[in-house]
CSV table of C-alpha atoms and ligand atoms in Angstrom, one decimal:
chain,number,residue,atom,x,y,z
A,1,MET,CA,101.5,129.9,118.9
A,2,GLN,CA,97.8,129.7,117.9
A,3,ASN,CA,96.6,126.3,116.9
A,4,GLU,CA,95.9,127.1,113.2
A,5,LYS,CA,99.1,129.0,112.8
A,6,CYS,CA,100.9,126.1,114.4
A,7,MET,CA,99.4,123.6,112.0
A,8,ASP,CA,100.5,125.8,109.0
A,9,ALA,CA,104.1,125.9,110.4
A,10,ILE,CA,104.1,122.1,110.9
A,11,LEU,CA,103.0,121.5,107.4
A,12,ASP,CA,105.7,123.8,106.0
A,13,GLU,CA,108.3,122.2,108.2
A,14,PHE,CA,107.0,118.8,107.2
A,15,SER,CA,107.3,119.5,103.5
A,16,ARG,CA,110.9,120.7,104.0
A,17,ILE,CA,111.8,117.6,106.0
A,18,ALA,CA,110.1,115.2,103.4
A,19,LYS,CA,112.1,116.7,100.6
A,20,ASP,CA,115.3,116.7,102.5
A,21,TYR,CA,114.9,113.1,103.5
A,22,LEU,CA,113.7,111.7,100.1
A,23,GLN,CA,116.2,113.8,98.0
A,24,HIS,CA,119.1,112.3,99.9
A,25,ILE,CA,117.8,108.8,100.5
A,26,ASN,CA,120.3,107.2,98.2
A,27,ASP,CA,123.4,109.2,99.3
A,28,ARG,CA,123.4,107.6,102.7
A,29,SER,CA,124.5,104.3,104.1
A,30,VAL,CA,121.4,102.0,103.7
A,31,PHE,CA,121.7,100.9,107.3
A,32,PRO,CA,122.3,103.8,109.8
A,33,LEU,CA,126.0,104.3,110.9
A,34,PRO,CA,126.9,103.7,114.5
A,35,GLU,CA,127.3,107.4,115.1
A,36,ASP,CA,123.8,108.0,113.9
A,37,LEU,CA,122.4,105.4,116.2
A,38,GLU,CA,124.4,107.0,119.0
A,39,LYS,CA,123.0,110.4,118.1
A,40,MET,CA,119.4,109.0,118.2
A,41,LYS,CA,119.9,108.3,121.9
A,42,ARG,CA,119.9,112.0,122.6
A,43,MET,CA,116.1,111.7,122.6
A,44,ASP,CA,116.4,109.7,125.8
A,45,ILE,CA,115.8,112.5,128.2
A,46,PRO,CA,113.4,112.9,131.1
A,47,LEU,CA,110.1,114.1,129.8
A,48,GLN,CA,109.8,117.8,130.5
A,49,GLU,CA,106.8,119.3,132.3
A,50,ASP,CA,105.9,122.0,129.9
A,51,SER,CA,104.5,121.7,126.4
A,52,LEU,CA,106.8,122.2,123.4
A,53,ASP,CA,106.2,124.0,120.2
A,54,PRO,CA,105.1,121.2,117.7
A,55,GLU,CA,107.4,122.6,115.0
A,56,GLN,CA,110.4,122.1,117.4
A,57,VAL,CA,109.2,118.5,118.1
A,58,ILE,CA,109.1,117.6,114.4
A,59,HIS,CA,112.4,119.3,113.8
A,60,GLU,CA,114.0,117.3,116.6
A,61,LEU,CA,112.5,114.1,115.2
A,62,HIS,CA,114.1,114.8,111.8
A,63,GLU,CA,117.4,115.8,113.2
A,64,LEU,CA,117.9,112.9,115.6
A,65,GLY,CA,115.5,110.3,114.1
A,66,SER,CA,115.9,110.5,110.3
A,67,PRO,CA,119.7,109.6,110.2
A,68,ALA,CA,118.9,106.6,112.3
A,69,THR,CA,116.4,105.2,109.8
A,70,VAL,CA,117.0,102.2,107.6
A,71,THR,CA,116.5,103.5,104.1
A,72,SER,CA,114.2,100.7,103.1
A,73,ALA,CA,112.3,103.3,101.2
A,74,GLY,CA,115.3,103.8,98.9
A,75,ASN,CA,116.7,102.0,95.9
A,76,ARG,CA,119.1,99.4,97.3
A,77,TYR,CA,117.3,97.8,100.2
A,78,PHE,CA,117.0,94.1,99.6
A,79,GLY,CA,116.3,92.8,103.1
A,80,PHE,CA,113.3,90.6,104.2
A,81,VAL,CA,110.6,91.4,101.6
A,82,ILE,CA,110.1,95.1,102.0
A,83,GLY,CA,108.5,97.1,99.2
A,84,GLY,CA,109.1,100.8,98.8
A,85,ALA,CA,106.3,103.4,98.9
A,86,LEU,CA,105.1,104.6,95.5
A,87,PRO,CA,104.8,108.4,95.2
A,88,ALA,CA,101.0,108.1,95.0
A,89,SER,CA,100.7,105.7,97.9
A,90,LEU,CA,103.0,107.9,100.0
A,91,GLY,CA,101.0,111.0,99.1
A,92,ALA,CA,97.8,109.1,100.0
A,93,ASN,CA,99.3,108.1,103.3
A,94,LEU,CA,99.9,111.8,104.1
A,95,VAL,CA,96.4,112.7,103.0
A,96,ALA,CA,95.0,109.8,105.2
A,97,GLY,CA,97.0,111.2,108.1
A,98,ILE,CA,95.4,114.6,107.6
A,99,TRP,CA,92.0,113.1,107.3
A,100,ASP,CA,92.6,110.9,110.4
A,101,GLN,CA,89.7,108.6,109.7
A,102,ASN,CA,88.5,105.7,111.8
A,103,ALA,CA,88.0,103.1,109.1
A,104,GLY,CA,86.1,100.6,111.3
A,105,ILE,CA,82.6,101.9,110.6
A,106,ASP,CA,80.9,103.5,107.7
A,107,ALA,CA,79.4,106.1,110.0
A,108,ALA,CA,82.8,107.2,111.1
A,109,SER,CA,84.3,107.4,107.6
A,110,PRO,CA,82.1,107.0,104.5
A,111,VAL,CA,85.1,107.8,102.2
A,112,SER,CA,87.3,105.1,103.7
A,113,CYS,CA,84.5,102.5,103.7
A,114,PHE,CA,83.8,103.4,100.0
A,115,LEU,CA,87.5,103.2,99.0
A,116,GLU,CA,87.9,99.8,100.8
A,117,THR,CA,84.9,98.5,99.0
A,118,LEU,CA,86.2,99.7,95.7
A,119,CYS,CA,89.7,98.3,96.4
A,120,GLN,CA,88.1,94.9,97.3
A,121,LYS,CA,86.5,94.9,93.8
A,122,TRP,CA,89.6,96.0,92.0
A,123,LEU,CA,91.9,93.6,93.9
A,124,VAL,CA,89.6,90.6,93.3
A,125,GLN,CA,89.6,91.4,89.6
A,126,LEU,CA,93.3,92.1,89.4
A,127,LEU,CA,94.4,89.1,91.3
A,128,ASP,CA,91.9,87.0,89.4
A,129,LEU,CA,90.1,85.6,92.5
A,130,PRO,CA,86.5,84.3,92.5
A,131,GLN,CA,84.2,87.3,91.9
A,132,GLU,CA,82.3,87.0,95.1
A,133,THR,CA,85.5,87.1,97.3
A,134,ALA,CA,85.4,89.5,100.3
A,135,ALA,CA,88.4,91.3,101.6
A,136,GLY,CA,89.5,92.6,105.0
A,137,PHE,CA,92.2,95.3,105.3
A,138,VAL,CA,94.6,94.4,108.1
A,139,THR,CA,98.1,95.3,109.3
A,140,GLY,CA,100.0,92.6,107.3
A,141,ALA,CA,100.2,89.1,106.1
A,142,THR,CA,100.5,87.7,109.7
A,143,MET,CA,97.1,89.2,110.5
A,144,ALA,CA,95.7,88.3,107.1
A,145,ASN,CA,96.7,84.7,107.7
A,146,PHE,CA,95.0,84.9,111.1
A,147,THR,CA,91.8,86.4,109.7
A,148,CYS,CA,91.6,83.8,106.9
A,149,LEU,CA,92.3,80.9,109.2
A,150,ALA,CA,89.6,82.2,111.7
A,151,ALA,CA,87.2,82.0,108.8
A,152,ALA,CA,88.4,78.5,107.9
A,153,ARG,CA,88.0,77.3,111.5
A,154,HIS,CA,84.5,78.7,111.6
A,155,ALA,CA,83.4,77.1,108.3
A,156,LEU,CA,84.8,73.6,109.1
A,157,LEU,CA,83.4,73.5,112.7
A,158,GLN,CA,80.0,75.0,111.6
A,159,LYS,CA,79.7,72.0,109.2
A,160,GLN,CA,80.0,69.7,112.2
A,161,GLY,CA,77.4,71.6,114.1
A,162,TRP,CA,79.9,73.5,116.4
A,163,ASN,CA,79.8,77.3,116.8
A,164,VAL,CA,83.4,78.1,117.7
A,165,GLU,CA,82.8,81.8,118.2
A,166,GLU,CA,80.2,81.1,120.9
A,167,ASN,CA,81.6,77.9,122.4
A,168,GLY,CA,85.3,78.1,122.0
A,169,LEU,CA,87.6,75.2,121.1
A,170,PHE,CA,87.8,73.1,124.4
A,171,GLN,CA,85.1,70.6,123.5
A,172,ALA,CA,85.2,71.2,119.7
A,173,PRO,CA,85.5,68.4,117.1
A,174,ARG,CA,89.0,68.0,115.7
A,175,ILE,CA,90.2,69.7,112.6
A,176,LYS,CA,93.5,68.6,110.9
A,177,ILE,CA,95.9,71.3,110.0
A,178,ILE,CA,98.1,70.5,107.0
A,179,VAL,CA,101.1,72.7,106.2
A,180,GLY,CA,104.2,72.3,104.1
A,181,GLU,CA,107.6,71.8,105.8
A,182,GLU,CA,108.5,75.3,104.6
A,183,VAL,CA,105.4,77.0,106.0
A,184,HIS,CA,106.0,80.6,107.0
A,185,VAL,CA,106.2,81.2,110.7
A,186,SER,CA,103.4,83.7,110.6
A,187,VAL,CA,100.9,80.9,109.7
A,188,LEU,CA,102.1,78.9,112.7
A,189,LYS,CA,101.7,82.0,114.9
A,190,ALA,CA,98.2,82.6,113.5
A,191,LEU,CA,97.3,78.9,114.3
A,192,SER,CA,98.6,79.4,117.8
A,193,MET,CA,96.6,82.6,118.3
A,194,LEU,CA,93.5,80.7,117.1
A,195,GLY,CA,93.9,78.0,119.7
A,196,MET,CA,94.8,75.4,117.1
A,197,GLY,CA,98.4,75.1,118.1
A,198,ARG,CA,101.8,75.6,116.3
A,199,ASN,CA,102.7,72.0,116.7
A,200,ASN,CA,99.3,70.5,116.1
A,201,VAL,CA,100.1,70.3,112.3
A,202,ILE,CA,100.7,67.7,109.8
A,203,LYS,CA,103.9,68.7,107.9
A,204,ILE,CA,104.1,67.7,104.2
A,205,PRO,CA,107.5,67.2,102.7
A,206,VAL,CA,108.8,69.7,100.2
A,207,ASP,CA,111.1,69.7,97.2
A,208,SER,CA,114.5,71.4,96.8
A,209,GLN,CA,112.8,74.8,96.3
A,210,GLY,CA,110.5,74.4,99.3
A,211,ARG,CA,107.3,73.5,97.3
A,212,MET,CA,104.9,71.1,99.0
A,213,LYS,CA,104.9,67.6,97.5
A,214,PRO,CA,101.1,67.3,97.4
A,215,ASP,CA,101.0,63.5,97.3
A,216,GLY,CA,101.6,63.6,101.0
A,217,ILE,CA,98.1,65.1,101.4
A,218,ARG,CA,96.4,62.3,99.6
A,219,LYS,CA,96.4,59.9,102.6
A,220,ILE,CA,94.8,62.4,105.0
A,221,SER,CA,91.1,62.5,105.5
A,222,GLY,CA,88.5,64.3,107.7
A,223,PRO,CA,87.9,68.0,108.1
A,224,SER,CA,91.2,69.7,107.3
A,225,ILE,CA,92.7,73.1,106.6
A,226,ILE,CA,95.4,73.0,104.0
A,227,CYS,CA,97.8,75.9,104.4
A,228,ALA,CA,99.5,76.3,101.1
A,229,GLN,CA,101.9,79.1,100.1
A,230,VAL,CA,102.7,81.1,96.9
A,231,GLY,CA,106.0,82.7,97.3
A,232,ASN,CA,108.4,81.0,99.8
A,233,VAL,CA,110.1,83.8,101.8
A,234,ASN,CA,113.5,82.4,100.9
A,235,THR,CA,113.3,81.0,97.4
A,236,GLY,CA,110.1,82.6,96.1
A,237,ALA,CA,108.8,79.2,95.1
A,238,PHE,CA,105.1,78.4,94.7
A,239,ASP,CA,103.3,75.4,96.0
A,240,PRO,CA,101.6,73.5,93.2
A,241,MET,CA,98.1,75.0,93.7
A,242,GLU,CA,96.3,73.1,90.9
A,243,GLU,CA,97.2,69.8,92.4
A,244,ILE,CA,96.7,70.8,96.0
A,245,CYS,CA,93.2,72.1,95.2
A,246,GLU,CA,92.4,69.1,93.1
A,247,ILE,CA,93.2,66.8,96.1
A,248,ALA,CA,91.3,69.1,98.5
A,249,ALA,CA,88.2,68.9,96.3
A,250,HIS,CA,88.0,65.2,97.3
A,251,MET,CA,88.4,65.9,101.0
A,252,ASP,CA,86.5,68.0,103.5
A,253,ALA,CA,89.2,70.6,103.2
A,254,TRP,CA,89.5,74.4,103.2
A,255,VAL,CA,92.5,75.6,101.2
A,256,HIS,CA,94.2,78.7,102.5
A,257,VAL,CA,97.0,80.4,100.5
A,258,ASP,CA,99.7,82.5,102.2
A,259,GLY,CA,100.6,84.8,99.3
A,260,ALA,CA,102.3,87.5,101.2
A,261,PHE,CA,104.1,88.6,98.1
A,262,GLY,CA,103.7,85.8,95.6
A,263,LEU,CA,99.9,86.4,95.1
A,264,TRP,CA,100.8,89.6,93.2
A,265,ALA,CA,102.4,87.4,90.5
A,266,ASN,CA,98.8,86.7,89.5
A,267,ALA,CA,98.5,90.3,88.3
A,268,SER,CA,101.2,89.7,85.7
A,269,SER,CA,100.5,87.7,82.5
A,270,HIS,CA,104.2,86.7,82.5
A,271,TYR,CA,104.2,85.2,86.0
A,272,LYS,CA,100.5,84.2,86.3
A,273,HIS,CA,101.3,80.6,85.5
A,274,LEU,CA,103.1,80.2,88.9
A,275,CYS,CA,99.7,80.8,90.6
A,276,LYS,CA,97.8,78.3,88.4
A,277,GLY,CA,94.9,76.8,90.4
A,278,ILE,CA,94.7,79.4,93.2
A,279,GLN,CA,91.2,80.4,92.2
A,280,LYS,CA,90.1,77.1,93.6
A,281,ALA,CA,91.3,77.9,97.1
A,282,ASP,CA,89.0,79.3,99.8
A,283,SER,CA,91.1,82.1,101.3
A,284,TRP,CA,94.2,84.1,100.4
A,285,ALA,CA,96.5,86.3,102.5
A,286,THR,CA,98.7,89.0,101.0
A,287,ASP,CA,100.6,92.2,101.8
A,288,ALA,CA,100.1,95.5,100.2
A,289,HIS,CA,103.2,96.8,102.0
A,290,LYS,CA,105.3,94.3,100.1
A,291,TRP,CA,104.7,94.2,96.3
A,292,LEU,CA,102.0,96.9,95.9
A,293,ASN,CA,104.5,99.3,97.4
A,294,VAL,CA,102.3,101.1,99.9
A,295,PRO,CA,103.7,102.4,103.1
A,296,TYR,CA,103.6,100.3,106.3
A,297,ASP,CA,101.3,98.7,107.4
A,298,SER,CA,99.0,97.1,105.0
A,299,GLY,CA,97.8,93.5,104.5
A,300,ILE,CA,94.7,92.0,102.9
A,301,ALA,CA,92.7,88.9,103.9
A,302,PHE,CA,90.6,87.5,101.1
A,303,VAL,CA,87.8,84.9,101.8
A,304,LYS,CA,85.7,83.4,99.0
A,305,GLU,CA,82.6,82.9,101.1
A,306,LYS,CA,81.9,86.2,102.8
A,307,GLN,CA,79.6,84.7,105.5
A,308,HIS,CA,82.5,82.7,107.0
A,309,LEU,CA,84.7,85.8,107.3
A,310,ILE,CA,81.8,87.8,108.8
A,311,SER,CA,80.9,85.0,111.2
A,312,ALA,CA,84.5,84.8,112.4
A,313,MET,CA,85.1,88.5,112.7
A,314,SER,CA,81.8,90.4,113.5
A,315,MET,CA,80.7,91.9,116.7
A,316,ASN,CA,77.7,94.1,117.6
A,317,ALA,CA,76.7,96.7,120.1
A,318,ALA,CA,73.8,99.1,120.1
A,319,TYR,CA,76.1,102.1,119.7
A,320,ILE,CA,77.8,100.8,116.6
A,321,VAL,CA,75.5,101.8,113.7
A,322,SER,CA,75.1,98.9,111.3
A,323,GLY,CA,73.0,99.6,108.2
A,324,THR,CA,72.9,97.7,105.0
A,325,LYS,CA,76.3,99.0,103.9
A,326,ARG,CA,79.5,97.1,104.1
A,327,GLN,CA,80.8,97.6,107.6
A,328,PRO,CA,84.6,97.1,107.6
A,329,TYR,CA,84.7,95.9,111.2
A,330,HIS,CA,82.8,92.8,110.2
A,331,TYR,CA,85.8,91.7,108.0
A,332,VAL,CA,88.8,92.2,110.3
A,333,PRO,CA,89.8,91.6,114.0
A,334,GLU,CA,89.8,95.3,114.9
A,335,LEU,CA,87.0,97.8,115.4
A,336,SER,CA,88.8,101.2,115.3
A,337,ARG,CA,91.7,101.3,112.9
A,338,ARG,CA,93.7,103.2,110.3
A,339,ALA,CA,92.1,103.7,106.8
A,340,ARG,CA,94.5,101.5,104.8
A,341,GLY,CA,92.3,101.4,101.8
A,342,ILE,CA,93.2,104.9,100.9
A,343,GLU,CA,96.9,104.1,100.1
A,344,ILE,CA,95.9,100.9,98.3
A,345,TRP,CA,93.5,102.8,96.2
A,346,ALA,CA,96.1,105.4,95.3
A,347,ALA,CA,98.7,102.7,94.5
A,348,LEU,CA,96.3,100.9,92.2
A,349,ARG,CA,95.0,104.1,90.6
A,350,SER,CA,98.5,105.4,89.9
A,351,LEU,CA,99.9,102.1,88.5
A,352,GLY,CA,96.9,100.7,86.6
A,353,THR,CA,96.9,97.1,85.8
A,354,LYS,CA,99.7,97.4,83.3
A,355,GLY,CA,101.8,99.4,85.7
A,356,LEU,CA,101.5,96.9,88.5
A,357,ALA,CA,102.4,94.0,86.1
A,358,ARG,CA,105.5,96.1,85.0
A,359,LEU,CA,106.5,96.6,88.6
A,360,ILE,CA,106.4,92.9,89.3
A,361,GLU,CA,108.1,91.9,86.1
A,362,ARG,CA,110.9,94.5,86.4
A,363,ASN,CA,111.7,93.4,90.0
A,364,CYS,CA,111.8,89.8,88.9
A,365,GLN,CA,114.0,90.6,85.9
A,366,LEU,CA,116.3,92.6,88.2
A,367,ALA,CA,116.5,89.7,90.6
A,368,SER,CA,117.6,87.5,87.7
A,369,VAL,CA,120.3,90.0,86.6
A,370,PHE,CA,121.5,90.2,90.2
A,371,ALA,CA,121.7,86.4,90.5
A,372,GLU,CA,123.4,86.0,87.1
A,373,THR,CA,126.0,88.7,88.0
A,374,LEU,CA,126.9,87.1,91.3
A,375,SER,CA,126.9,83.6,89.8
A,376,ASN,CA,129.1,84.6,86.9
A,377,ALA,CA,131.6,86.0,89.4
A,378,GLY,CA,131.8,82.6,91.1
A,379,LEU,CA,129.3,82.9,93.9
A,380,ARG,CA,126.8,80.1,94.4
A,381,VAL,CA,123.1,80.9,93.9
A,382,LEU,CA,121.1,78.3,95.9
A,383,ASN,CA,117.6,78.8,94.4
A,384,ASP,CA,116.0,78.7,91.0
A,385,VAL,CA,115.4,82.4,90.6
A,386,ALA,CA,111.8,82.2,89.3
A,387,LEU,CA,110.6,85.4,91.1
A,388,ASN,CA,112.2,88.2,93.0
A,389,GLN,CA,114.2,86.3,95.6
A,390,VAL,CA,117.8,85.2,95.4
A,391,LEU,CA,119.8,83.1,97.9
A,392,VAL,CA,123.5,83.4,97.7
A,393,SER,CA,126.2,81.4,99.5
A,394,PHE,CA,129.8,82.7,99.9
A,395,GLY,CA,131.2,79.4,101.0
A,396,ASP,CA,130.9,77.8,104.5
A,397,SER,CA,128.6,79.1,107.1
A,398,ASP,CA,131.1,81.4,108.9
A,399,THR,CA,132.3,82.9,105.6
A,400,THR,CA,128.8,83.6,104.5
A,401,LYS,CA,127.9,85.2,107.8
A,402,ARG,CA,131.0,87.3,107.7
A,403,ALA,CA,130.3,88.4,104.1
A,404,ILE,CA,126.7,89.4,105.1
A,405,GLN,CA,128.0,91.4,108.0
A,406,LYS,CA,130.6,93.2,105.8
A,407,ILE,CA,128.0,93.9,103.2
A,408,GLN,CA,125.6,95.4,105.7
A,409,GLN,CA,128.4,97.6,107.2
A,410,ASP,CA,129.5,98.7,103.8
A,411,GLY,CA,126.2,100.5,103.4
A,412,VAL,CA,125.8,100.5,99.6
A,413,CYS,CA,123.0,98.0,99.8
A,414,TRP,CA,121.4,95.8,102.6
A,415,CYS,CA,120.7,92.1,102.4
A,416,GLY,CA,119.8,89.8,105.3
A,417,GLY,CA,120.8,86.3,106.2
A,418,THR,CA,119.0,83.0,106.4
A,419,GLU,CA,119.4,79.2,106.5
A,420,TRP,CA,118.2,77.4,103.5
A,421,ARG,CA,118.0,73.6,103.9
A,422,GLY,CA,121.0,73.5,106.2
A,423,ILE,CA,123.1,76.1,104.2
A,424,THR,CA,123.7,79.6,105.5
A,425,ALA,CA,122.8,82.1,102.8
A,426,MET,CA,122.3,85.7,102.0
A,427,ARG,CA,118.8,86.7,101.0
A,428,ILE,CA,118.2,89.3,98.2
A,429,SER,CA,114.6,90.4,97.7
A,430,VAL,CA,114.0,92.9,94.9
A,431,SER,CA,110.7,94.5,95.8
A,432,SER,CA,110.8,98.2,95.3
A,433,TRP,CA,109.6,100.4,92.4
A,434,ARG,CA,112.7,102.5,92.9
A,435,THR,CA,115.3,99.9,92.1
A,436,THR,CA,116.9,100.2,88.7
A,437,GLU,CA,119.5,98.2,86.7
A,438,GLU,CA,122.1,100.7,87.8
A,439,ASP,CA,121.3,99.9,91.5
A,440,ILE,CA,121.7,96.2,90.9
A,441,GLU,CA,125.1,96.8,89.2
A,442,LYS,CA,126.2,99.1,92.0
A,443,SER,CA,125.1,96.6,94.6
A,444,ALA,CA,126.6,93.6,92.9
A,445,ASN,CA,129.9,95.5,92.4
A,446,ALA,CA,129.9,96.4,96.1
A,447,ILE,CA,129.3,92.7,97.1
A,448,LEU,CA,132.0,91.5,94.8
A,449,ARG,CA,134.5,94.1,96.0
A,450,ILE,CA,133.9,93.0,99.6
A,451,VAL,CA,134.3,89.3,98.6
A,452,ASN,CA,137.6,90.1,96.7
A,453,GLU,CA,139.1,92.5,99.3
A,454,GLU,CA,137.8,91.2,102.6
A,455,ILE,CA,136.5,87.7,102.3
A,456,GLY,CA,138.9,86.1,99.9
B,1,PLP,C1,105.2,84.0,102.9
B,1,PLP,C2,105.1,85.0,104.0
B,1,PLP,N1,104.0,85.0,104.8
B,1,PLP,C3,103.8,85.8,105.8
B,1,PLP,C4,104.7,86.9,106.0
B,1,PLP,C5,104.4,87.8,107.1
B,1,PLP,O1,104.1,89.1,106.6
B,1,PLP,P1,104.0,90.4,107.6
B,1,PLP,O2,105.4,90.6,108.1
B,1,PLP,O3,103.5,91.4,106.7
B,1,PLP,O4,103.0,90.0,108.7
B,1,PLP,C6,105.8,87.0,105.2
B,1,PLP,C7,106.8,88.1,105.4
B,1,PLP,O5,107.8,88.2,104.7
B,1,PLP,C8,106.0,86.1,104.1
B,1,PLP,O6,107.0,86.1,103.3
């Protein structure tokens, strides 16, 4: 087939597949059935010598791959913290695929660079961060934490006359790293990748919801990075940012906020109070693939003082044209990369400020309804449902694990498991624009049916 003709055929086939997949997304088991996973293995064949018709390749991918997908893009997926993909952000993802832009350099993609700069401005306003804040568009909150903490490391060591980017960490002055006992593992991983060590941290005790008790920070002095969190991955709880930043102001400290999903609460007048004080921090990490509902992958690193971010991330070579324009590669670990700003732009443009606030508020309200329904039926809800996260216990650890397994096999909805302060629990995270009250009712009914019929 001629190349152009072949491209037309692929686009037609793609459109058919997309409709077929999305129209039936809620009719299927949320987690693929064993037979679908078995069927997927038919793709495991020796790679043939001759080229194949691309249309056939895509057809095969849909036939054998689509049934094996987890329908996390659907209405009743409550695992981890996985947002859906808004129609506009999904559409933009496809357009971005067609454009195939290298977002690293303005010279390689003026449109991507322009949209990222615009998104930086919109997001800083929307999330109510200091006006001068710079943003880097990365793969997710893990890399956003890494990027922000690299900027923090640079700033604190520079103050002590040490250039960490040039000289490394072997002879560097010490920096103390302060985290809450409930720090997310991605922060620890970022610290390890930055040569600061997972275990080289001072752990501050937390309360019953996982919030740092900031008094524990008061007795620490010297150059420090305080890693706070808004939105605990289990409970959804927020560290008391006002108090933490107030203590930090009397120390030589950089405050970093891991707000993988919780930072979006600052875009809602109803939930903004939870973030009180975050403007006084120095850096913030968040995910767009969580609560902004853009397709994977998409995270954002925000740093108040741009020069620290740029010092930590930039590189130069004669062939990389660098004019006066914002060059995205100065803000993130990568040089070449996907143009993530395109989907973020589309999500923001389609939602508007009110639409985003409504999405967050609706998810939180649905999480409350979910918790109330299960609690009224006699199940134990372990957390204060202040956001979109619900932790449920079905009894002892084995019973809860069995219930989770049955719920996952049942296929009406999907929820994961966790341990919360020594108690085995099921996690529910309501994070998708698609989820409705009907979905919560259907999911709660399925859970209660399983409890009544199979768990007892
Ligand atoms: C609080 C928190 N931080 C960081 C992360 C890591 O995010 P990602 O998986 O996008 O790297 C998560 C993921 O759930 C999270 O909840």
